[in-house]
Every structure is written in C-alpha cells, then in structure tokens.
PDB file of N, CA and C in Angstrom:
ATOM      1  N   VAL Z   1       2.725   7.215   5.215  1.00  0.00           N
ATOM      2  CA  VAL Z   1       2.159   6.199   6.084  1.00  0.00           C
ATOM      3  C   VAL Z   1       3.130   5.030   6.123  1.00  0.00           C
ATOM      4  N   GLU Z   2       3.254   4.439   7.270  1.00  0.00           N
ATOM      5  CA  GLU Z   2       4.179   3.331   7.442  1.00  0.00           C
ATOM      6  C   GLU Z   2       3.523   2.310   8.345  1.00  0.00           C
ATOM      7  N   GLY Z   3       3.785   1.029   8.101  1.00  0.00           N
ATOM      8  CA  GLY Z   3       3.192   0.014   8.947  1.00  0.00           C
ATOM      9  C   GLY Z   3       3.739  -1.357   8.649  1.00  0.00           C
ATOM     10  N   VAL Z   4       3.150  -2.364   9.281  1.00  0.00           N
ATOM     11  CA  VAL Z   4       3.574  -3.750   9.135  1.00  0.00           C
ATOM     12  C   VAL Z   4       2.368  -4.575   8.726  1.00  0.00           C
ATOM     13  N   LEU Z   5       2.555  -5.438   7.724  1.00  0.00           N
ATOM     14  CA  LEU Z   5       1.532  -6.395   7.323  1.00  0.00           C
ATOM     15  C   LEU Z   5       1.978  -7.777   7.783  1.00  0.00           C
ATOM     16  N   ASN Z   6       1.125  -8.481   8.497  1.00  0.00           N
ATOM     17  CA  ASN Z   6       1.416  -9.847   8.925  1.00  0.00           C
ATOM     18  C   ASN Z   6       0.421 -10.782   8.255  1.00  0.00           C
ATOM     19  N   PHE Z   7       0.923 -11.639   7.391  1.00  0.00           N
ATOM     20  CA  PHE Z   7       0.092 -12.608   6.686  1.00  0.00           C
ATOM     21  C   PHE Z   7       0.055 -13.898   7.484  1.00  0.00           C
ATOM     22  N   ASP Z   8      -1.136 -14.351   7.843  1.00  0.00           N
ATOM     23  CA  ASP Z   8      -1.273 -15.657   8.477  1.00  0.00           C
ATOM     24  C   ASP Z   8      -1.160 -16.743   7.415  1.00  0.00           C
ATOM     25  N   VAL Z   9      -1.039 -17.975   7.857  1.00  0.00           N
ATOM     26  CA  VAL Z   9      -0.945 -19.100   6.940  1.00  0.00           C
ATOM     27  C   VAL Z   9      -2.161 -19.122   6.017  1.00  0.00           C
ATOM     28  N   ASN Z  10      -1.950 -19.361   4.738  1.00  0.00           N
ATOM     29  CA  ASN Z  10      -2.974 -19.437   3.687  1.00  0.00           C
ATOM     30  C   ASN Z  10      -3.633 -18.104   3.361  1.00  0.00           C
ATOM     31  N   VAL Z  11      -3.148 -16.988   3.886  1.00  0.00           N
ATOM     32  CA  VAL Z  11      -3.671 -15.664   3.535  1.00  0.00           C
ATOM     33  C   VAL Z  11      -2.843 -15.129   2.375  1.00  0.00           C
ATOM     34  N   GLU Z  12      -3.523 -14.760   1.287  1.00  0.00           N
ATOM     35  CA  GLU Z  12      -2.824 -14.282   0.095  1.00  0.00           C
ATOM     36  C   GLU Z  12      -2.957 -12.789  -0.129  1.00  0.00           C
ATOM     37  N   LYS Z  13      -3.948 -12.140   0.508  1.00  0.00           N
ATOM     38  CA  LYS Z  13      -4.177 -10.713   0.302  1.00  0.00           C
ATOM     39  C   LYS Z  13      -4.461 -10.028   1.626  1.00  0.00           C
ATOM     40  N   LEU Z  14      -3.941  -8.805   1.756  1.00  0.00           N
ATOM     41  CA  LEU Z  14      -4.248  -7.933   2.888  1.00  0.00           C
ATOM     42  C   LEU Z  14      -4.417  -6.527   2.348  1.00  0.00           C
ATOM     43  N   GLY Z  15      -5.230  -5.735   2.999  1.00  0.00           N
ATOM     44  CA  GLY Z  15      -5.437  -4.356   2.580  1.00  0.00           C
ATOM     45  C   GLY Z  15      -4.673  -3.389   3.470  1.00  0.00           C
ATOM     46  N   ILE Z  16      -4.454  -2.209   2.933  1.00  0.00           N
ATOM     47  CA  ILE Z  16      -3.862  -1.141   3.722  1.00  0.00           C
ATOM     48  C   ILE Z  16      -4.768   0.076   3.617  1.00  0.00           C
ATOM     49  N   LYS Z  17      -4.741   0.916   4.632  1.00  0.00           N
ATOM     50  CA  LYS Z  17      -5.523   2.156   4.622  1.00  0.00           C
ATOM     51  C   LYS Z  17      -4.573   3.337   4.566  1.00  0.00           C
ATOM     52  N   ILE Z  18      -4.842   4.227   3.621  1.00  0.00           N
ATOM     53  CA  ILE Z  18      -4.051   5.439   3.481  1.00  0.00           C
ATOM     54  C   ILE Z  18      -5.016   6.608   3.612  1.00  0.00           C
ATOM     55  N   PRO Z  19      -4.886   7.432   4.652  1.00  0.00           N
ATOM     56  CA  PRO Z  19      -5.829   8.536   4.832  1.00  0.00           C
ATOM     57  C   PRO Z  19      -5.684   9.583   3.731  1.00  0.00           C
ATOM     58  N   ILE Z  20      -6.819  10.048   3.230  1.00  0.00           N
ATOM     59  CA  ILE Z  20      -6.860  11.089   2.204  1.00  0.00           C
ATOM     60  C   ILE Z  20      -7.718  12.217   2.743  1.00  0.00           C
ATOM     61  N   ILE Z  21      -7.199  13.440   2.711  1.00  0.00           N
ATOM     62  CA  ILE Z  21      -7.934  14.604   3.190  1.00  0.00           C
ATOM     63  C   ILE Z  21      -8.564  15.295   1.996  1.00  0.00           C
ATOM     64  N   ASP Z  22      -9.890  15.347   1.966  1.00  0.00           N
ATOM     65  CA  ASP Z  22     -10.613  15.965   0.864  1.00  0.00           C
ATOM     66  C   ASP Z  22     -10.802  17.450   1.145  1.00  0.00           C
ATOM     67  N   ASN Z  23     -10.835  18.233   0.060  1.00  0.00           N
ATOM     68  CA  ASN Z  23     -11.141  19.654   0.177  1.00  0.00           C
ATOM     69  C   ASN Z  23     -11.941  20.050  -1.065  1.00  0.00           C
ATOM     70  N   ASP Z  24     -12.312  21.302  -1.171  1.00  0.00           N
ATOM     71  CA  ASP Z  24     -13.113  21.770  -2.309  1.00  0.00           C
ATOM     72  C   ASP Z  24     -12.284  22.569  -3.310  1.00  0.00           C
ATOM     73  N   GLU Z  25     -10.972  22.493  -3.232  1.00  0.00           N
ATOM     74  CA  GLU Z  25     -10.092  23.266  -4.102  1.00  0.00           C
ATOM     75  C   GLU Z  25      -9.688  22.454  -5.334  1.00  0.00           C
ATOM     76  N   PRO Z  26      -9.893  23.006  -6.546  1.00  0.00           N
ATOM     77  CA  PRO Z  26      -9.366  22.326  -7.735  1.00  0.00           C
ATOM     78  C   PRO Z  26      -7.844  22.281  -7.675  1.00  0.00           C
ATOM     79  N   GLU Z  27      -7.285  21.127  -7.964  1.00  0.00           N
ATOM     80  CA  GLU Z  27      -5.836  20.964  -7.955  1.00  0.00           C
ATOM     81  C   GLU Z  27      -5.470  19.785  -8.856  1.00  0.00           C
ATOM     82  N   PRO Z  28      -4.227  19.669  -9.221  1.00  0.00           N
ATOM     83  CA  PRO Z  28      -3.829  18.557 -10.088  1.00  0.00           C
ATOM     84  C   PRO Z  28      -4.039  17.210  -9.381  1.00  0.00           C
ATOM     85  N   ASP Z  29      -4.148  16.155 -10.189  1.00  0.00           N
ATOM     86  CA  ASP Z  29      -4.195  14.812  -9.617  1.00  0.00           C
ATOM     87  C   ASP Z  29      -2.918  14.581  -8.822  1.00  0.00           C
ATOM     88  N   ARG Z  30      -3.004  13.758  -7.800  1.00  0.00           N
ATOM     89  CA  ARG Z  30      -1.845  13.454  -6.954  1.00  0.00           C
ATOM     90  C   ARG Z  30      -1.390  12.025  -7.223  1.00  0.00           C
ATOM     91  N   HIS Z  31      -0.094  11.819  -7.227  1.00  0.00           N
ATOM     92  CA  HIS Z  31       0.481  10.498  -7.470  1.00  0.00           C
ATOM     93  C   HIS Z  31       1.438  10.158  -6.332  1.00  0.00           C
ATOM     94  N   PHE Z  32       1.413   8.904  -5.907  1.00  0.00           N
ATOM     95  CA  PHE Z  32       2.392   8.434  -4.931  1.00  0.00           C
ATOM     96  C   PHE Z  32       2.589   6.939  -5.114  1.00  0.00           C
ATOM     97  N   LYS Z  33       3.628   6.417  -4.519  1.00  0.00           N
ATOM     98  CA  LYS Z  33       3.939   4.990  -4.645  1.00  0.00           C
ATOM     99  C   LYS Z  33       3.758   4.286  -3.314  1.00  0.00           C
ATOM    100  N   VAL Z  34       3.364   3.029  -3.401  1.00  0.00           N
ATOM    101  CA  VAL Z  34       3.332   2.135  -2.255  1.00  0.00           C
ATOM    102  C   VAL Z  34       4.445   1.121  -2.481  1.00  0.00           C
ATOM    103  N   VAL Z  35       5.356   1.017  -1.520  1.00  0.00           N
ATOM    104  CA  VAL Z  35       6.517   0.144  -1.645  1.00  0.00           C
ATOM    105  C   VAL Z  35       6.504  -0.864  -0.501  1.00  0.00           C
ATOM    106  N   LEU Z  36       6.574  -2.139  -0.848  1.00  0.00           N
ATOM    107  CA  LEU Z  36       6.703  -3.194   0.154  1.00  0.00           C
ATOM    108  C   LEU Z  36       8.179  -3.567   0.221  1.00  0.00           C
ATOM    109  N   LYS Z  37       8.769  -3.472   1.418  1.00  0.00           N
ATOM    110  CA  LYS Z  37      10.193  -3.775   1.543  1.00  0.00           C
ATOM    111  C   LYS Z  37      10.476  -4.441   2.877  1.00  0.00           C
ATOM    112  N   GLY Z  38      11.632  -5.034   2.970  1.00  0.00           N
ATOM    113  CA  GLY Z  38      12.013  -5.718   4.205  1.00  0.00           C
ATOM    114  C   GLY Z  38      11.148  -6.934   4.462  1.00  0.00           C
ATOM    115  N   LEU Z  39      10.772  -7.636   3.395  1.00  0.00           N
ATOM    116  CA  LEU Z  39       9.835  -8.757   3.521  1.00  0.00           C
ATOM    117  C   LEU Z  39      10.540  -9.993   4.069  1.00  0.00           C
ATOM    118  N   LYS Z  40       9.917 -10.621   5.044  1.00  0.00           N
ATOM    119  CA  LYS Z  40      10.458 -11.826   5.678  1.00  0.00           C
ATOM    120  C   LYS Z  40       9.358 -12.865   5.819  1.00  0.00           C
ATOM    121  N   MET Z  41       9.760 -14.125   5.814  1.00  0.00           N
ATOM    122  CA  MET Z  41       8.830 -15.222   6.036  1.00  0.00           C
ATOM    123  C   MET Z  41       9.425 -16.122   7.112  1.00  0.00           C
ATOM    124  N   GLU Z  42       8.618 -16.443   8.109  1.00  0.00           N
ATOM    125  CA  GLU Z  42       9.049 -17.350   9.169  1.00  0.00           C
ATOM    126  C   GLU Z  42       8.300 -18.664   9.037  1.00  0.00           C
ATOM    127  N   ASN Z  43       8.964 -19.772   9.392  1.00  0.00           N
ATOM    128  CA  ASN Z  43       8.206 -21.008   9.457  1.00  0.00           C
ATOM    129  C   ASN Z  43       7.379 -20.995  10.738  1.00  0.00           C
ATOM    130  N   GLU Z  44       6.520 -21.969  10.913  1.00  0.00           N
ATOM    131  CA  GLU Z  44       5.517 -21.919  11.987  1.00  0.00           C
ATOM    132  C   GLU Z  44       6.113 -21.808  13.388  1.00  0.00           C
ATOM    133  N   ASP Z  45       7.252 -22.426  13.621  1.00  0.00           N
ATOM    134  CA  ASP Z  45       7.827 -22.337  14.971  1.00  0.00           C
ATOM    135  C   ASP Z  45       8.853 -21.213  15.085  1.00  0.00           C
ATOM    136  N   ALA Z  46       8.936 -20.363  14.068  1.00  0.00           N
ATOM    137  CA  ALA Z  46       9.798 -19.172  14.043  1.00  0.00           C
ATOM    138  C   ALA Z  46      11.277 -19.518  14.216  1.00  0.00           C
ATOM    139  N   ARG Z  47      11.651 -20.747  13.872  1.00  0.00           N
ATOM    140  CA  ARG Z  47      13.067 -21.118  13.967  1.00  0.00           C
ATOM    141  C   ARG Z  47      13.861 -20.664  12.751  1.00  0.00           C
ATOM    142  N   GLU Z  48      13.189 -20.523  11.630  1.00  0.00           N
ATOM    143  CA  GLU Z  48      13.872 -20.116  10.411  1.00  0.00           C
ATOM    144  C   GLU Z  48      13.172 -18.908   9.817  1.00  0.00           C
ATOM    145  N   VAL Z  49      13.959 -17.956   9.344  1.00  0.00           N
ATOM    146  CA  VAL Z  49      13.432 -16.755   8.723  1.00  0.00           C
ATOM    147  C   VAL Z  49      14.049 -16.654   7.331  1.00  0.00           C
ATOM    148  N   TYR Z  50      13.204 -16.364   6.341  1.00  0.00           N
ATOM    149  CA  TYR Z  50      13.656 -16.263   4.956  1.00  0.00           C
ATOM    150  C   TYR Z  50      13.345 -14.874   4.416  1.00  0.00           C
ATOM    151  N   ASN Z  51      14.237 -14.338   3.612  1.00  0.00           N
ATOM    152  CA  ASN Z  51      13.945 -13.100   2.890  1.00  0.00           C
ATOM    153  C   ASN Z  51      13.000 -13.424   1.742  1.00  0.00           C
ATOM    154  N   VAL Z  52      12.104 -12.507   1.421  1.00  0.00           N
ATOM    155  CA  VAL Z  52      11.131 -12.696   0.353  1.00  0.00           C
ATOM    156  C   VAL Z  52      11.368 -11.630  -0.708  1.00  0.00           C
ATOM    157  N   ILE Z  53      11.346 -12.038  -1.966  1.00  0.00           N
ATOM    158  CA  ILE Z  53      11.485 -11.104  -3.078  1.00  0.00           C
ATOM    159  C   ILE Z  53      10.199 -11.146  -3.891  1.00  0.00           C
ATOM    160  N   LEU Z  54       9.553  -9.997  -4.060  1.00  0.00           N
ATOM    161  CA  LEU Z  54       8.325  -9.907  -4.853  1.00  0.00           C
ATOM    162  C   LEU Z  54       8.658  -9.506  -6.279  1.00  0.00           C
ATOM    163  N   ALA Z  55       7.870  -9.999  -7.236  1.00  0.00           N
ATOM    164  CA  ALA Z  55       8.052  -9.602  -8.631  1.00  0.00           C
ATOM    165  C   ALA Z  55       7.721  -8.122  -8.812  1.00  0.00           C
ATOM    166  N   LEU Z  56       6.700  -7.626  -8.106  1.00  0.00           N
ATOM    167  CA  LEU Z  56       6.289  -6.217  -8.198  1.00  0.00           C
ATOM    168  C   LEU Z  56       6.120  -5.637  -6.796  1.00  0.00           C
ATOM    169  N   PRO Z  57       7.210  -5.214  -6.153  1.00  0.00           N
ATOM    170  CA  PRO Z  57       7.096  -4.695  -4.783  1.00  0.00           C
ATOM    171  C   PRO Z  57       6.603  -3.249  -4.704  1.00  0.00           C
ATOM    172  N   THR Z  58       6.455  -2.575  -5.856  1.00  0.00           N
ATOM    173  CA  THR Z  58       6.058  -1.168  -5.879  1.00  0.00           C
ATOM    174  C   THR Z  58       4.872  -0.981  -6.807  1.00  0.00           C
ATOM    175  N   THR Z  59       3.915  -0.146  -6.395  1.00  0.00           N
ATOM    176  CA  THR Z  59       2.807   0.222  -7.280  1.00  0.00           C
ATOM    177  C   THR Z  59       2.559   1.715  -7.139  1.00  0.00           C
ATOM    178  N   GLU Z  60       2.110   2.339  -8.219  1.00  0.00           N
ATOM    179  CA  GLU Z  60       1.824   3.774  -8.186  1.00  0.00           C
ATOM    180  C   GLU Z  60       0.324   3.988  -8.046  1.00  0.00           C
ATOM    181  N   ILE Z  61      -0.044   4.905  -7.174  1.00  0.00           N
ATOM    182  CA  ILE Z  61      -1.437   5.252  -6.908  1.00  0.00           C
ATOM    183  C   ILE Z  61      -1.693   6.656  -7.439  1.00  0.00           C
ATOM    184  N   THR Z  62      -2.861   6.864  -8.057  1.00  0.00           N
ATOM    185  CA  THR Z  62      -3.268   8.194  -8.512  1.00  0.00           C
ATOM    186  C   THR Z  62      -4.558   8.572  -7.818  1.00  0.00           C
ATOM    187  N   ILE Z  63      -4.564   9.738  -7.186  1.00  0.00           N
ATOM    188  CA  ILE Z  63      -5.785  10.292  -6.608  1.00  0.00           C
ATOM    189  C   ILE Z  63      -6.278  11.343  -7.593  1.00  0.00           C
ATOM    190  N   VAL Z  64      -7.431  11.080  -8.200  1.00  0.00           N
ATOM    191  CA  VAL Z  64      -7.984  11.979  -9.207  1.00  0.00           C
ATOM    192  C   VAL Z  64      -8.751  13.097  -8.509  1.00  0.00           C
ATOM    193  N   ASP Z  65      -8.426  14.346  -8.866  1.00  0.00           N
ATOM    194  CA  ASP Z  65      -9.099  15.493  -8.269  1.00  0.00           C
ATOM    195  C   ASP Z  65     -10.586  15.468  -8.632  1.00  0.00           C
ATOM    196  N   ASP Z  66     -11.453  15.667  -7.659  1.00  0.00           N
ATOM    197  CA  ASP Z  66     -12.903  15.670  -7.893  1.00  0.00           C
ATOM    198  C   ASP Z  66     -13.501  17.056  -7.717  1.00  0.00           C
ATOM    199  N   ASP Z  67     -12.684  18.098  -7.815  1.00  0.00           N
ATOM    200  CA  ASP Z  67     -13.133  19.456  -7.580  1.00  0.00           C
ATOM    201  C   ASP Z  67     -12.950  20.347  -8.809  1.00  0.00           C
ATOM    202  N   CYS Z  68     -13.144  19.798 -10.011  1.00  0.00           N
ATOM    203  CA  CYS Z  68     -12.949  20.572 -11.234  1.00  0.00           C
ATOM    204  C   CYS Z  68     -14.007  21.658 -11.349  1.00  0.00           C
ATOM    205  N   PRO Z  69     -13.598  22.906 -11.670  1.00  0.00           N
ATOM    206  CA  PRO Z  69     -14.578  23.994 -11.826  1.00  0.00           C
ATOM    207  C   PRO Z  69     -15.529  23.697 -12.987  1.00  0.00           C
ATOM    208  N   GLY Z  70     -16.794  24.065 -12.799  1.00  0.00           N
ATOM    209  CA  GLY Z  70     -17.797  23.899 -13.857  1.00  0.00           C
ATOM    210  C   GLY Z  70     -18.472  22.548 -13.857  1.00  0.00           C
ATOM    211  N   MET Z  71     -18.029  21.629 -13.009  1.00  0.00           N
ATOM    212  CA  MET Z  71     -18.659  20.295 -12.942  1.00  0.00           C
ATOM    213  C   MET Z  71     -19.581  20.260 -11.719  1.00  0.00           C
ATOM    214  N   PHE Z  72     -20.758  19.692 -11.901  1.00  0.00           N
ATOM    215  CA  PHE Z  72     -21.722  19.605 -10.801  1.00  0.00           C
ATOM    216  C   PHE Z  72     -22.133  18.179 -10.560  1.00  0.00           C
TER     217      PHE Z  72
END
C-alpha cells in the first residue's frame, strides 16, 4: 500500500488503512513494516519547504493468525 499523509496545522496524528484479506486457513503470523519517507514540511504560504527527519520512521506490524486448528 502506498499513499500520502497531509498534516494540517496543529494535527499531530493521522491514521492509515491497510487492507487485510481474512480466510479460514491456519497459517503463520504475518509481519510487515510501515515506513514513512520523503517527509516535507511547508510553511503556510508554501514559499519554503523543509525536509523532516523522524526519530522512528519505521514500525513493524504483526498480523496474528486467528485460524488455529482446535480453537473455537
């Protein structure tokens, strides 16, 4: 999944949606990373653009399998 997040003034958090396809097959947990890159900040009149560096631009996500045999 790829996209753009635009933070308005005074906004500190935004969410992202990552589609997950569920099935009934037991399988190992799935792991993937979310990486924020190419971050820029503009002043209000868009005359100046600054590069932004995050302390933690990457996070790992785990999707836990919910189809274990023998569980009801």
